[in-house]
XYZ file of C-alpha atoms in Angstrom:
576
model
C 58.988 -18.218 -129.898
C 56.903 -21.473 -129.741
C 56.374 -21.203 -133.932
C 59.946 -21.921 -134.357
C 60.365 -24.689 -131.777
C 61.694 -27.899 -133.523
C 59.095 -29.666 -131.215
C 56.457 -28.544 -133.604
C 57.552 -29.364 -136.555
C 56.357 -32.466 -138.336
C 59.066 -34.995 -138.580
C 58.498 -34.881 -142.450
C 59.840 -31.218 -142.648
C 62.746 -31.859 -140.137
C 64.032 -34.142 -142.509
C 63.758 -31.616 -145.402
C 65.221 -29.479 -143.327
C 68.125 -31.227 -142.329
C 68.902 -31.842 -146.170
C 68.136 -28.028 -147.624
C 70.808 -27.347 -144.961
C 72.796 -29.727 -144.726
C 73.114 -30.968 -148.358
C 71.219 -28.670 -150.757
C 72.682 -25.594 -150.026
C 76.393 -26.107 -149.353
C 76.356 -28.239 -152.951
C 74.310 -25.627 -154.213
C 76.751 -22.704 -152.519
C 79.724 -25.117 -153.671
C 79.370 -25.778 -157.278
C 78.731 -22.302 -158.287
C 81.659 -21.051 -156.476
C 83.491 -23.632 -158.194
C 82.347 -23.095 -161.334
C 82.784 -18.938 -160.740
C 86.229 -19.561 -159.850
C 87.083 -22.360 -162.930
C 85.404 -19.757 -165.548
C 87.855 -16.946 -163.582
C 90.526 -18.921 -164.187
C 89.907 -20.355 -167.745
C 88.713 -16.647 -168.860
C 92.217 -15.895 -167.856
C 94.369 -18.122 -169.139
C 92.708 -17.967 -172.185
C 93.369 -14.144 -172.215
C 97.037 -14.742 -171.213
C 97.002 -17.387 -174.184
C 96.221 -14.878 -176.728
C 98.402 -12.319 -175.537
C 101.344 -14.535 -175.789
C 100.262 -15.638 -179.456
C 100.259 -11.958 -180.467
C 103.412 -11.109 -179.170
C 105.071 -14.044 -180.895
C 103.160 -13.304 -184.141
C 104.905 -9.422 -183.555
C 108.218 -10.992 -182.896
C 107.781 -13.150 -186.139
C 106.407 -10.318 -188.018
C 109.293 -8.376 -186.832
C 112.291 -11.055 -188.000
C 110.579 -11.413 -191.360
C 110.770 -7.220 -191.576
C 114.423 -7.113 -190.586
C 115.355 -9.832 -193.283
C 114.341 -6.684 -195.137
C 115.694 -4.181 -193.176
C 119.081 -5.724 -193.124
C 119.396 -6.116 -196.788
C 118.563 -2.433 -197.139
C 120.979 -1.591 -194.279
C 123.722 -3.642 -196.279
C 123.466 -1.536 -199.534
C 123.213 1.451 -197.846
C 126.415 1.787 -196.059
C 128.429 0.205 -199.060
C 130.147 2.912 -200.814
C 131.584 1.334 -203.641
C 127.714 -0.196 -203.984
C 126.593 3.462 -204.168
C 129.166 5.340 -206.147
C 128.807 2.774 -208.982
C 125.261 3.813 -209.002
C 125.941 7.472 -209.032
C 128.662 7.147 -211.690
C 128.330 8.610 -215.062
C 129.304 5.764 -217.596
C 130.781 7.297 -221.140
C 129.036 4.207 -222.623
C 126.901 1.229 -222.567
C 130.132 -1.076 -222.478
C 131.746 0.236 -219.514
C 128.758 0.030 -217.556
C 127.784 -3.828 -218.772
C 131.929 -3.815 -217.603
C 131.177 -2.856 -214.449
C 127.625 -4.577 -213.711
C 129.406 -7.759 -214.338
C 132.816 -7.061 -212.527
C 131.113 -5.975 -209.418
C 127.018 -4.939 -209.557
C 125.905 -8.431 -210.571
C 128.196 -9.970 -207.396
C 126.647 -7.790 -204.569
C 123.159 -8.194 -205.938
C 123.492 -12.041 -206.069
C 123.132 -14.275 -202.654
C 120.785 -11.527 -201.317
C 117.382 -12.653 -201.282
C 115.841 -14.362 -198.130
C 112.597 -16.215 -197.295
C 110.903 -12.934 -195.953
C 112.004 -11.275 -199.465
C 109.501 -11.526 -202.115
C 111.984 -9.367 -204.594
C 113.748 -6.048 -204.535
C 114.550 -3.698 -207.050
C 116.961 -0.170 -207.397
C 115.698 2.923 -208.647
C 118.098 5.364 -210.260
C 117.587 8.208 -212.463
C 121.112 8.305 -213.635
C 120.560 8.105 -217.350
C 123.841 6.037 -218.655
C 122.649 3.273 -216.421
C 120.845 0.368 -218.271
C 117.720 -0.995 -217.177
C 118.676 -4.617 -215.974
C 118.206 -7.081 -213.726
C 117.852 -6.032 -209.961
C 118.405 -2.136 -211.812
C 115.865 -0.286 -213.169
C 115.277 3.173 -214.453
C 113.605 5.482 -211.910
C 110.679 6.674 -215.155
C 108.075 9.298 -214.674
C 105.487 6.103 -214.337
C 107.721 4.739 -211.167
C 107.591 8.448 -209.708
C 103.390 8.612 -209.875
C 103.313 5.115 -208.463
C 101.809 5.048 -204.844
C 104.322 3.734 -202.939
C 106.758 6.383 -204.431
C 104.409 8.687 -203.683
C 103.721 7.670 -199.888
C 107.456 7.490 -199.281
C 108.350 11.175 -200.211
C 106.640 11.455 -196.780
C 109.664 10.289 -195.379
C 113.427 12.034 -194.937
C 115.290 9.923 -192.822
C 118.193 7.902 -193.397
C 116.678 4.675 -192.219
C 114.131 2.324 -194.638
C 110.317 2.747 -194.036
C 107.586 0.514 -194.354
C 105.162 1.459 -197.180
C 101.953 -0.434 -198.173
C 100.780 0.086 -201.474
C 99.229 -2.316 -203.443
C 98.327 -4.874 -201.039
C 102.334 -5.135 -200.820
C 104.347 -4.412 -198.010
C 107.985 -2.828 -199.331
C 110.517 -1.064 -197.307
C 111.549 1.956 -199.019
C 115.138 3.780 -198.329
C 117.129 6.467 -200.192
C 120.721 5.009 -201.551
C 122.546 8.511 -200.498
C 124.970 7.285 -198.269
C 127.554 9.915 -200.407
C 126.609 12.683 -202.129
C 125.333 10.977 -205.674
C 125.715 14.491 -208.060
C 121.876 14.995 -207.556
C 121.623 11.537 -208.859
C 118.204 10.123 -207.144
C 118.758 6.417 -206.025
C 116.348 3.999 -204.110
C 116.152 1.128 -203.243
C 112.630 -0.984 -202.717
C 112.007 -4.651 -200.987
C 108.972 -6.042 -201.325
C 108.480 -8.528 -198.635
C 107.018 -12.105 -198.996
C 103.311 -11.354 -198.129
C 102.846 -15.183 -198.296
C 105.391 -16.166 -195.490
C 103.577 -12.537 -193.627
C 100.215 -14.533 -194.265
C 101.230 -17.860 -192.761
C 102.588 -16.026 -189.792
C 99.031 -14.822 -189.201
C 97.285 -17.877 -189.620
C 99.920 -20.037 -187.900
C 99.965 -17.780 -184.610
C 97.655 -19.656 -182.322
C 95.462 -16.426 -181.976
C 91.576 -17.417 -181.420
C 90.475 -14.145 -183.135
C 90.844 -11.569 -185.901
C 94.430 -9.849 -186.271
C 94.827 -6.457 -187.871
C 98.202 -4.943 -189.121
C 97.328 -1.141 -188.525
C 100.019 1.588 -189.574
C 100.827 4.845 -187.860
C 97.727 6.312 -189.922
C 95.209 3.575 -188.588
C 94.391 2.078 -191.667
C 94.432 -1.810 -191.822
C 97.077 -3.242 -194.325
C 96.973 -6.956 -193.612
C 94.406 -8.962 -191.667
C 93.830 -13.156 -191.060
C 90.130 -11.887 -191.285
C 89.170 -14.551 -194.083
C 85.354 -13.749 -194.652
C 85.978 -9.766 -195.170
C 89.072 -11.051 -197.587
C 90.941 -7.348 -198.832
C 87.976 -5.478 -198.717
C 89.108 -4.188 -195.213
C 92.616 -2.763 -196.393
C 92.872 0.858 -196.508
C 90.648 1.411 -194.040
C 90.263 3.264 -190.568
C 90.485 0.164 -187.761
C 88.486 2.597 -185.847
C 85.366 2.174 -188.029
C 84.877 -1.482 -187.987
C 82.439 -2.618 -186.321
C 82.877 -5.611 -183.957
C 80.132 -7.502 -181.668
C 80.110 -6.077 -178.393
C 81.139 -9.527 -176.204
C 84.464 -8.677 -177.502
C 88.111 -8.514 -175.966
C 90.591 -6.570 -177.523
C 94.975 -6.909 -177.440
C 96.780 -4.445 -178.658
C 100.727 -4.609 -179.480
C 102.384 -1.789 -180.673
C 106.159 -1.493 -182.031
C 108.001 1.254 -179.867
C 111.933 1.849 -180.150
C 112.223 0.954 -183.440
C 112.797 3.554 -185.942
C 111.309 1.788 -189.544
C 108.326 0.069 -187.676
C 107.435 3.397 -185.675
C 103.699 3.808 -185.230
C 103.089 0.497 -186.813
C 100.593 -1.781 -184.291
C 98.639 -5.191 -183.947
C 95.276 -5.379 -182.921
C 93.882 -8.895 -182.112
C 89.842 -8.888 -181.591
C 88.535 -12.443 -179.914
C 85.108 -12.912 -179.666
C 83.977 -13.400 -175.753
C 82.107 -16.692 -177.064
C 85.271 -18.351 -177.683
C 86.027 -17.917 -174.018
C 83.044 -19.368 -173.112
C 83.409 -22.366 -175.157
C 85.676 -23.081 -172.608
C 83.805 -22.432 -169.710
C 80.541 -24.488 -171.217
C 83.217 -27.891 -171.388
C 83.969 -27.429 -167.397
C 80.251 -26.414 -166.946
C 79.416 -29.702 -167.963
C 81.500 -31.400 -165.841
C 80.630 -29.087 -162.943
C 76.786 -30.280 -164.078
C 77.721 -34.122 -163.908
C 79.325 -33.681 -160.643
C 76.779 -31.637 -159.361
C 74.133 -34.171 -160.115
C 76.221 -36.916 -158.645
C 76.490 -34.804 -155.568
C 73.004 -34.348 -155.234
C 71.711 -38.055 -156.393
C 74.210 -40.131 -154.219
C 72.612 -37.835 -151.082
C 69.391 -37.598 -152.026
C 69.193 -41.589 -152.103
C 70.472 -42.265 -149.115
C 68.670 -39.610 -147.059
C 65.459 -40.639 -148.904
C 65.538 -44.028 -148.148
C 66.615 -43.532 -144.304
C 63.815 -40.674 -143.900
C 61.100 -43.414 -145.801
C 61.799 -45.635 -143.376
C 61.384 -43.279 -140.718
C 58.380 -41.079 -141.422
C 56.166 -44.078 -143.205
C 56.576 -46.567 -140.079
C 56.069 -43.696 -137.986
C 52.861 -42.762 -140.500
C 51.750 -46.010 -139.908
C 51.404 -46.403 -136.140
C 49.722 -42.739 -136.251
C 47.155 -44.082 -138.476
C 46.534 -47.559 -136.299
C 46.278 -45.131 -133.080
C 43.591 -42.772 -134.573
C 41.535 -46.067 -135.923
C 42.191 -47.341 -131.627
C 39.933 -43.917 -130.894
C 37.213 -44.700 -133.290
C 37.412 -48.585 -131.476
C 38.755 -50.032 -134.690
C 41.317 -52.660 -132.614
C 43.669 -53.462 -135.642
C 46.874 -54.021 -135.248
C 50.110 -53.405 -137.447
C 51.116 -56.287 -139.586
C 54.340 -57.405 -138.843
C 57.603 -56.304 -139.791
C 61.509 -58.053 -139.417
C 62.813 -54.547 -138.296
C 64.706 -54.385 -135.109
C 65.407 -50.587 -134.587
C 63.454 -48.460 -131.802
C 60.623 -47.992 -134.106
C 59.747 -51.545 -134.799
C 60.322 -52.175 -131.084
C 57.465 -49.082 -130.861
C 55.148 -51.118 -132.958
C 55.490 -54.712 -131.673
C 54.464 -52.144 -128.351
C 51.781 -50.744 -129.733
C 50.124 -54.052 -131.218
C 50.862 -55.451 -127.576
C 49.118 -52.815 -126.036
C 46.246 -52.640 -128.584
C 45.432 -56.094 -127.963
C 44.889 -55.829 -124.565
C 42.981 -52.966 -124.511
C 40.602 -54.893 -126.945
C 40.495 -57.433 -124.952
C 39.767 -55.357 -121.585
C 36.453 -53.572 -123.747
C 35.441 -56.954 -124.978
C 35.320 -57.982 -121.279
C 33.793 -55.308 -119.365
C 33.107 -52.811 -121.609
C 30.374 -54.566 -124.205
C 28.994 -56.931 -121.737
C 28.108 -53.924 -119.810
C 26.837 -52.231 -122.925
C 25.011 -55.171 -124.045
C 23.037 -55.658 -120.642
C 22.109 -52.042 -120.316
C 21.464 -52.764 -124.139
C 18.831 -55.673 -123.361
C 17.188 -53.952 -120.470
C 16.160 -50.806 -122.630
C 14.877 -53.288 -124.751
C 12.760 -54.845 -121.671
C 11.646 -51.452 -121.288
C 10.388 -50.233 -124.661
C 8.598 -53.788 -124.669
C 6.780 -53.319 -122.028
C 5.668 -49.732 -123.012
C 4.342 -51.195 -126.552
C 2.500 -53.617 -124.659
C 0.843 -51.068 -122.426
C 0.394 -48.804 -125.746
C -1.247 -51.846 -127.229
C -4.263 -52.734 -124.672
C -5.508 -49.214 -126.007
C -9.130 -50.393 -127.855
C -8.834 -49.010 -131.357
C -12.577 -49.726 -131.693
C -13.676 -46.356 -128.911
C -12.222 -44.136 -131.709
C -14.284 -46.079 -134.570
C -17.560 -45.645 -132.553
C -16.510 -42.583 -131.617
C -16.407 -41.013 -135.089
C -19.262 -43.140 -136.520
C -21.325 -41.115 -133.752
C -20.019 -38.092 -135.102
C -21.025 -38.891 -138.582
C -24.714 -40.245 -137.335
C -25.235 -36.917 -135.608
C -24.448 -34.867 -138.671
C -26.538 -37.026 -141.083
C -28.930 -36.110 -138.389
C -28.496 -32.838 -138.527
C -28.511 -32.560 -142.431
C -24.659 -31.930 -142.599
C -23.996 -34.782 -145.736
C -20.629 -33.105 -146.504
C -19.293 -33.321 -143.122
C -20.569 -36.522 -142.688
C -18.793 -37.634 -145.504
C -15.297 -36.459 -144.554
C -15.957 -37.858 -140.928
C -16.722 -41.395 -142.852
C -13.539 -40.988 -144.532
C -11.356 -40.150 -141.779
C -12.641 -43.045 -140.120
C -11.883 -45.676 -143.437
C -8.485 -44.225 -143.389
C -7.863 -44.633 -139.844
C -8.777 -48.046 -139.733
C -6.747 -48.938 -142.536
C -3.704 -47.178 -141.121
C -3.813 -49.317 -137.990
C -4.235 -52.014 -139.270
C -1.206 -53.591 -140.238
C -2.347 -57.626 -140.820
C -1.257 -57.171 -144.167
C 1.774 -55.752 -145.528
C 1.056 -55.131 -149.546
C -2.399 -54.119 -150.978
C -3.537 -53.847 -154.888
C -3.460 -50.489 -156.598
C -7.031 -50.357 -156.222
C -7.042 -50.104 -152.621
C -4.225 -47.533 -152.494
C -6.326 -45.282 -154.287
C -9.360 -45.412 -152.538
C -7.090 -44.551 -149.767
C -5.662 -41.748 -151.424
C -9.546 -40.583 -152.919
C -10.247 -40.751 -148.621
C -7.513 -38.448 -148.422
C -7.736 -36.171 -151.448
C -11.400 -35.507 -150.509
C -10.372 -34.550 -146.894
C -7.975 -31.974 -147.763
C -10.210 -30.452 -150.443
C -13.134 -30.172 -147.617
C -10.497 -28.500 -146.326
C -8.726 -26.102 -149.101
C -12.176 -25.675 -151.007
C -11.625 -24.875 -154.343
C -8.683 -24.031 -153.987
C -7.686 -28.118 -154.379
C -8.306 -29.918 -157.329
C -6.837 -33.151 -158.564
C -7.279 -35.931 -160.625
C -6.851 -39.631 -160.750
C -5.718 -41.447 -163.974
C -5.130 -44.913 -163.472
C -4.813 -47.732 -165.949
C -7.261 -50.933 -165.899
C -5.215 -53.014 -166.313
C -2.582 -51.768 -162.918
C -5.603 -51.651 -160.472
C -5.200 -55.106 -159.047
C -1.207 -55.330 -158.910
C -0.093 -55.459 -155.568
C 1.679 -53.044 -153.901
C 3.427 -52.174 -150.008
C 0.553 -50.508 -148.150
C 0.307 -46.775 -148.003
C 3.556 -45.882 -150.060
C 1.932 -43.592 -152.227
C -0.160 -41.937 -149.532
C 2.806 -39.979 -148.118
C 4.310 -38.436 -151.469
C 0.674 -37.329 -152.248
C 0.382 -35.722 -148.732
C 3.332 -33.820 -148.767
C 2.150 -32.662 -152.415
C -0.721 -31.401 -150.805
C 0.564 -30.131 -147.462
C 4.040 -28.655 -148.413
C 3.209 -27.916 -151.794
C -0.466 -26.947 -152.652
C -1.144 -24.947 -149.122
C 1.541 -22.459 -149.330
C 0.578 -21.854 -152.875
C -1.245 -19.324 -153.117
C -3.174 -19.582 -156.584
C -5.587 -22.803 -156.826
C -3.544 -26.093 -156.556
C -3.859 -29.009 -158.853
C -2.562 -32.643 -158.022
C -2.295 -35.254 -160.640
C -1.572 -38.713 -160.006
C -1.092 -41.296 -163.091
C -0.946 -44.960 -162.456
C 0.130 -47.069 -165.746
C 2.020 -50.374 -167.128
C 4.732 -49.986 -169.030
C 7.026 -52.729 -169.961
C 6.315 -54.988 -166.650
C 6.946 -51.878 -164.611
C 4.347 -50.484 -162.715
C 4.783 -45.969 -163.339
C 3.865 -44.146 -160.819
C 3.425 -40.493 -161.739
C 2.693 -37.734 -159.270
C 2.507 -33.621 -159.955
C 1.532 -30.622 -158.112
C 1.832 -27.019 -159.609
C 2.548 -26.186 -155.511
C 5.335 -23.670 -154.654
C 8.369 -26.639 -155.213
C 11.993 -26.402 -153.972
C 15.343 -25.182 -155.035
C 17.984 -27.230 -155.821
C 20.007 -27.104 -152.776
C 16.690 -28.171 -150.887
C 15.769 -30.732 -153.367
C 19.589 -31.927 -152.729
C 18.789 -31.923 -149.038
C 15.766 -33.599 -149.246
C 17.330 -36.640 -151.689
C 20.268 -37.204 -149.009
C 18.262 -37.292 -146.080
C 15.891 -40.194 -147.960
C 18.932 -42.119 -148.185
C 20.635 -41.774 -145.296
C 20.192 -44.291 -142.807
C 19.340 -41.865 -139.713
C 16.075 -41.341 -137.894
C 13.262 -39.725 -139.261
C 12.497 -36.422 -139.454
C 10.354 -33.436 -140.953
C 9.319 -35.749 -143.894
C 8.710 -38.871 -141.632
C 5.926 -40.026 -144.006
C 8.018 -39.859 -147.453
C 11.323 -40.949 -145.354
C 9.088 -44.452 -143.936
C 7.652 -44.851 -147.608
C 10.802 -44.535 -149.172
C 12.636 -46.514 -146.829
C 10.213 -49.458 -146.968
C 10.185 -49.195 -151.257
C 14.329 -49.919 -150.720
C 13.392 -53.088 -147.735
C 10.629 -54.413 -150.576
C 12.711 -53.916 -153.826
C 15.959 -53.667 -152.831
C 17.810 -51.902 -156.115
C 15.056 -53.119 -158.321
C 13.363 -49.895 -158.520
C 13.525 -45.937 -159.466
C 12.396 -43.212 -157.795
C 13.130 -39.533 -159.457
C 11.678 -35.931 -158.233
C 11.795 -33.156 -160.825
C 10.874 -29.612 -159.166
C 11.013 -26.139 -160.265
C 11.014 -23.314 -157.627
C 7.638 -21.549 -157.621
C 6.538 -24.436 -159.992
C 5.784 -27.528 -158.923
C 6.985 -30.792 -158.194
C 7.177 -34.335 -160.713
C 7.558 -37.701 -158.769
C 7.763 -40.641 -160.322
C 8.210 -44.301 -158.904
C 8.909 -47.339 -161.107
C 8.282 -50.605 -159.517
C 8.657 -54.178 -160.985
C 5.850 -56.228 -161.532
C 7.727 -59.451 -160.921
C 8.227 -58.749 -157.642
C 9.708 -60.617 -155.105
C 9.034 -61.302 -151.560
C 8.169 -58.227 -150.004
């Protein structure tokens, strides 16, 4: 329960909070209901759109046929119209009498814009071959259309297409003709059919299908007349499709007949991508106009806020710095002005009582270790020199040279350790030191220590900080030769090299692994007291007083190897 308090939540995350819920979301929840709902709608009217267009290109198509149909209709139910026709003529003058007293009128004033031409068919043989009348020949009677429309028995005219024509068809046998055949064929302007296609407003593909299925007229441009004559039900359309279908019912000459209008879904969303776009823009305006406002009230909340967090953890590490000064009058700059109040006089209460005390207790530790170093000072170095130069008497005494020897050694090297009159010493002393040293430890390792000093004339009487290659060669010996256990050999090379004084020590000892060489080079430079390498740590430590960054120190090791030191030191050096 306490994980979703609101009292544990940064401030930071509040304030996202606040706007994911409060801004985020219902724009988010908003606009895509919006745009859902305008795609809805434009999907629809788009479909309603294209239903209307095909039912006026129907309507159209249908006026055009009836031009037809009512021409057909007209010479049909004239009698006089159809007798003539079925009269047999004695001669070729009384018909040419009666084509021009009476044919040539009812044929004239007949055509229409939706009729392309039209043409009788009789196979009365004393009729002439004329005109609007033509002889119904064996080549007429294997034509397709003639053939298609012996299909059809009824008394009304039917639509044929043959030809990449569209002709209504109807037998003239209103009265009985004497077994004379007569029909009568109107072939309908496929241009004005055309333009009613392309001029119909529909955004897809329209297909005239008849009662068989097969397209006879399309505004499909890039399949051209390829398509005619075949099944609608076999071509193949994308699937993001959306089909219409109008079909002629209730009329007798255009039964079975059918448009089929295919739009492509990607029109519709043509549609939808303009309003997505301006959903988009308003979207973005809806989340900018927000977004600035809330981001420029929360900045100059949570930063301020920020800020005097910050200044209060540098008040617990004593750092007494206050917050610079801002013209803001709201309850957080009265918090800082507060704050720097407070902080003040808190400094000023430590600085008072608080470091006065510390700097007494301070001065009488000092008092203290003072007096101890005196105490530790009237201590007569000179009982442990006699003391040892007994030592060595008795064993010279005694025959025992060797030991002797070391006790001489130990002695040299104890009085030059204390004594501290001097701070620098040449090279030459340093390594008599060292020899003191060297020669101690191998009375003490046997042959299992060898070394050997190279030095360079001409470095011998440089000087040098006392006893600052002493330590390095100690803990070569101690750390690394004694836990070695094959025989140890330390090698220390003194030269001049461009006015640099090299310093070169190795030791095939047992060496160190990187994370302990790591170790080892962080806790020479850090400024903390000294510890398991005390002597390397003081050496080191008094290299950086006397040289500041004027010279190098490097350690190469190799675990189960050895270790490479080597020391660079300036030989125009300054005050030590």
């Amino acid at each position: 329960m306490t994980k979703w308090n609101l009292n544990y939540m940064k401030l930071r995350d509040k304030l996202l909070l606040m706007y994911v819920l409060s801004v985020f979301i219902p724009i988010v929840v908003t606009n895509v209901v919006f745009y859902n709902v305008t795609t809805a709608n434009i999907r629809s009217q788009k479909t309603r759109d294209a239903g209307m267009a095909l039912n006026n290109l129907k309507n159209d198509l249908r006026v055009t046929i009836d031009q037809g149909v009512g021409l057909s209709y007209s010479l049909y139910a004239d009698p006089v119209f159809n007798d003539t026709l079925s009269r047999q003529f004695h001669s070729h003058f009384e018909y040419i009498a009666a084509y021009n007293s009476y044919l040539k009128g009812e044929f004239s004033g007949q055509m229409s814009q939706g009729i392309r031409w039209y043409q009788v068919y009789t196979d009365n043989p004393t009729i002439l071959s004329s005109g609007y009348i033509e002889r119904l020949s064996d080549a007429v009677r294997n034509s397709n259309w003639y053939i298609q429309f012996q299909a059809y028995s009824a008394p009304y005219p039917a639509l044929i297409a043959a030809d990449q024509m569209l002709s209504l068809v109807q037998r003239l046998d209103n009265i009985d003709t004497g077994g004379v055949e007569q029909l009568l064929k109107i072939d309908l302007n496929m241009d004005v059919i055309k333009q009613h296609f392309q001029n119909s407003g529909f955004d897809g593909k329209v297909y005239l299908i008849d009662p068989g299925g097969r397209i006879q007229f399309s505004n499909d441009l890039t399949a051209g007349t390829s398509q005619v004559g075949k099944l609608y039900s076999e071509i193949q359309f994308p699937n993001k499709t959306i089909s219409f279908e109008r079909t002629y019912t209730g009329i007798n000459y255009l039964e079975g007949w059918s448009l089929q209008g295919v739009m492509d879904e990607e029109i519709v969303l043509q549609e939808v991508r303009k309003s997505r776009s301006f959903v988009v823009w308003l979207a973005c305006i809806n989340f900018v106009l927000p977004t600035i406002i809330i981001a420029g009230m929360s900045r100059s909340i949570h930063v301020r806020l920020v800020r005097i967090l910050k200044h209060m953890k540098k008040v617990k590490t004593q750092n007494f710095q206050t917050i610079p000064p801002e013209d803001a009058r709201d309850e957080i700059g009265q918090l800082t002005m507060e704050f720097n109040r407070m902080t003040e006089t808190i400094h000023n209460l430590i600085n008072e009582v608080y470091v006065a005390d510390i700097q007494k207790k301070d001065l009488e530790l000092k008092q203290q270790q003072a007096q101890l170093h005196a105490l530790h000072s009237q201590i007569n170095p000179h009982f442990l020199f006699n003391t040892l130069e007994s030592i060595r008497m008795r064993s010279l005494i005694k025959g025992e040279r060797e030991t002797a020897k070391i006790v001489h050694n130990m002695a040299k090297m104890f009085r030059k350790s204390i004594s501290w009159n001097q701070n620098d010493v040449t090279v030459k002393e340093e390594l008599e030191l060292i020899e003191n040293f060297l020669q101690i430890q191998q009375y003490r390792f046997g042959e299992k220590l060898q070394y050997r000093i190279d030095v360079d004339p001409a470095a011998l009487l440089y000087r040098i900080p006392k006893m600052v290659i002493l330590p390095f060669v100690e803990n070569a010996s101690i750390h690394g030769i004694e836990s070695s256990p094959g025989e140890g050999v330390i090698q220390l090379l003194v030269s001049v090299e461009n006015d640099q004084l090299i310093i070169r020590l190795e030791d095939n000892g047992i060496g160190m692994s990187p994370s302990k060489l790591e170790e080892l080079l962080t806790y020479l430079d850090q400024n903390t007291d000294m510890g398991a390498h005390v002597g390397m740590k003081n050496a080191y430590s008094r290299l950086k007083l006397c040289y500041k960054n004027r010279f190098s120190f490097a350690i190469q090791t190799w675990e189960g190897k050895g270790t490479h030191i080597q020391i660079r030191l300036p030989l125009d050096q300054e005050e030590m």
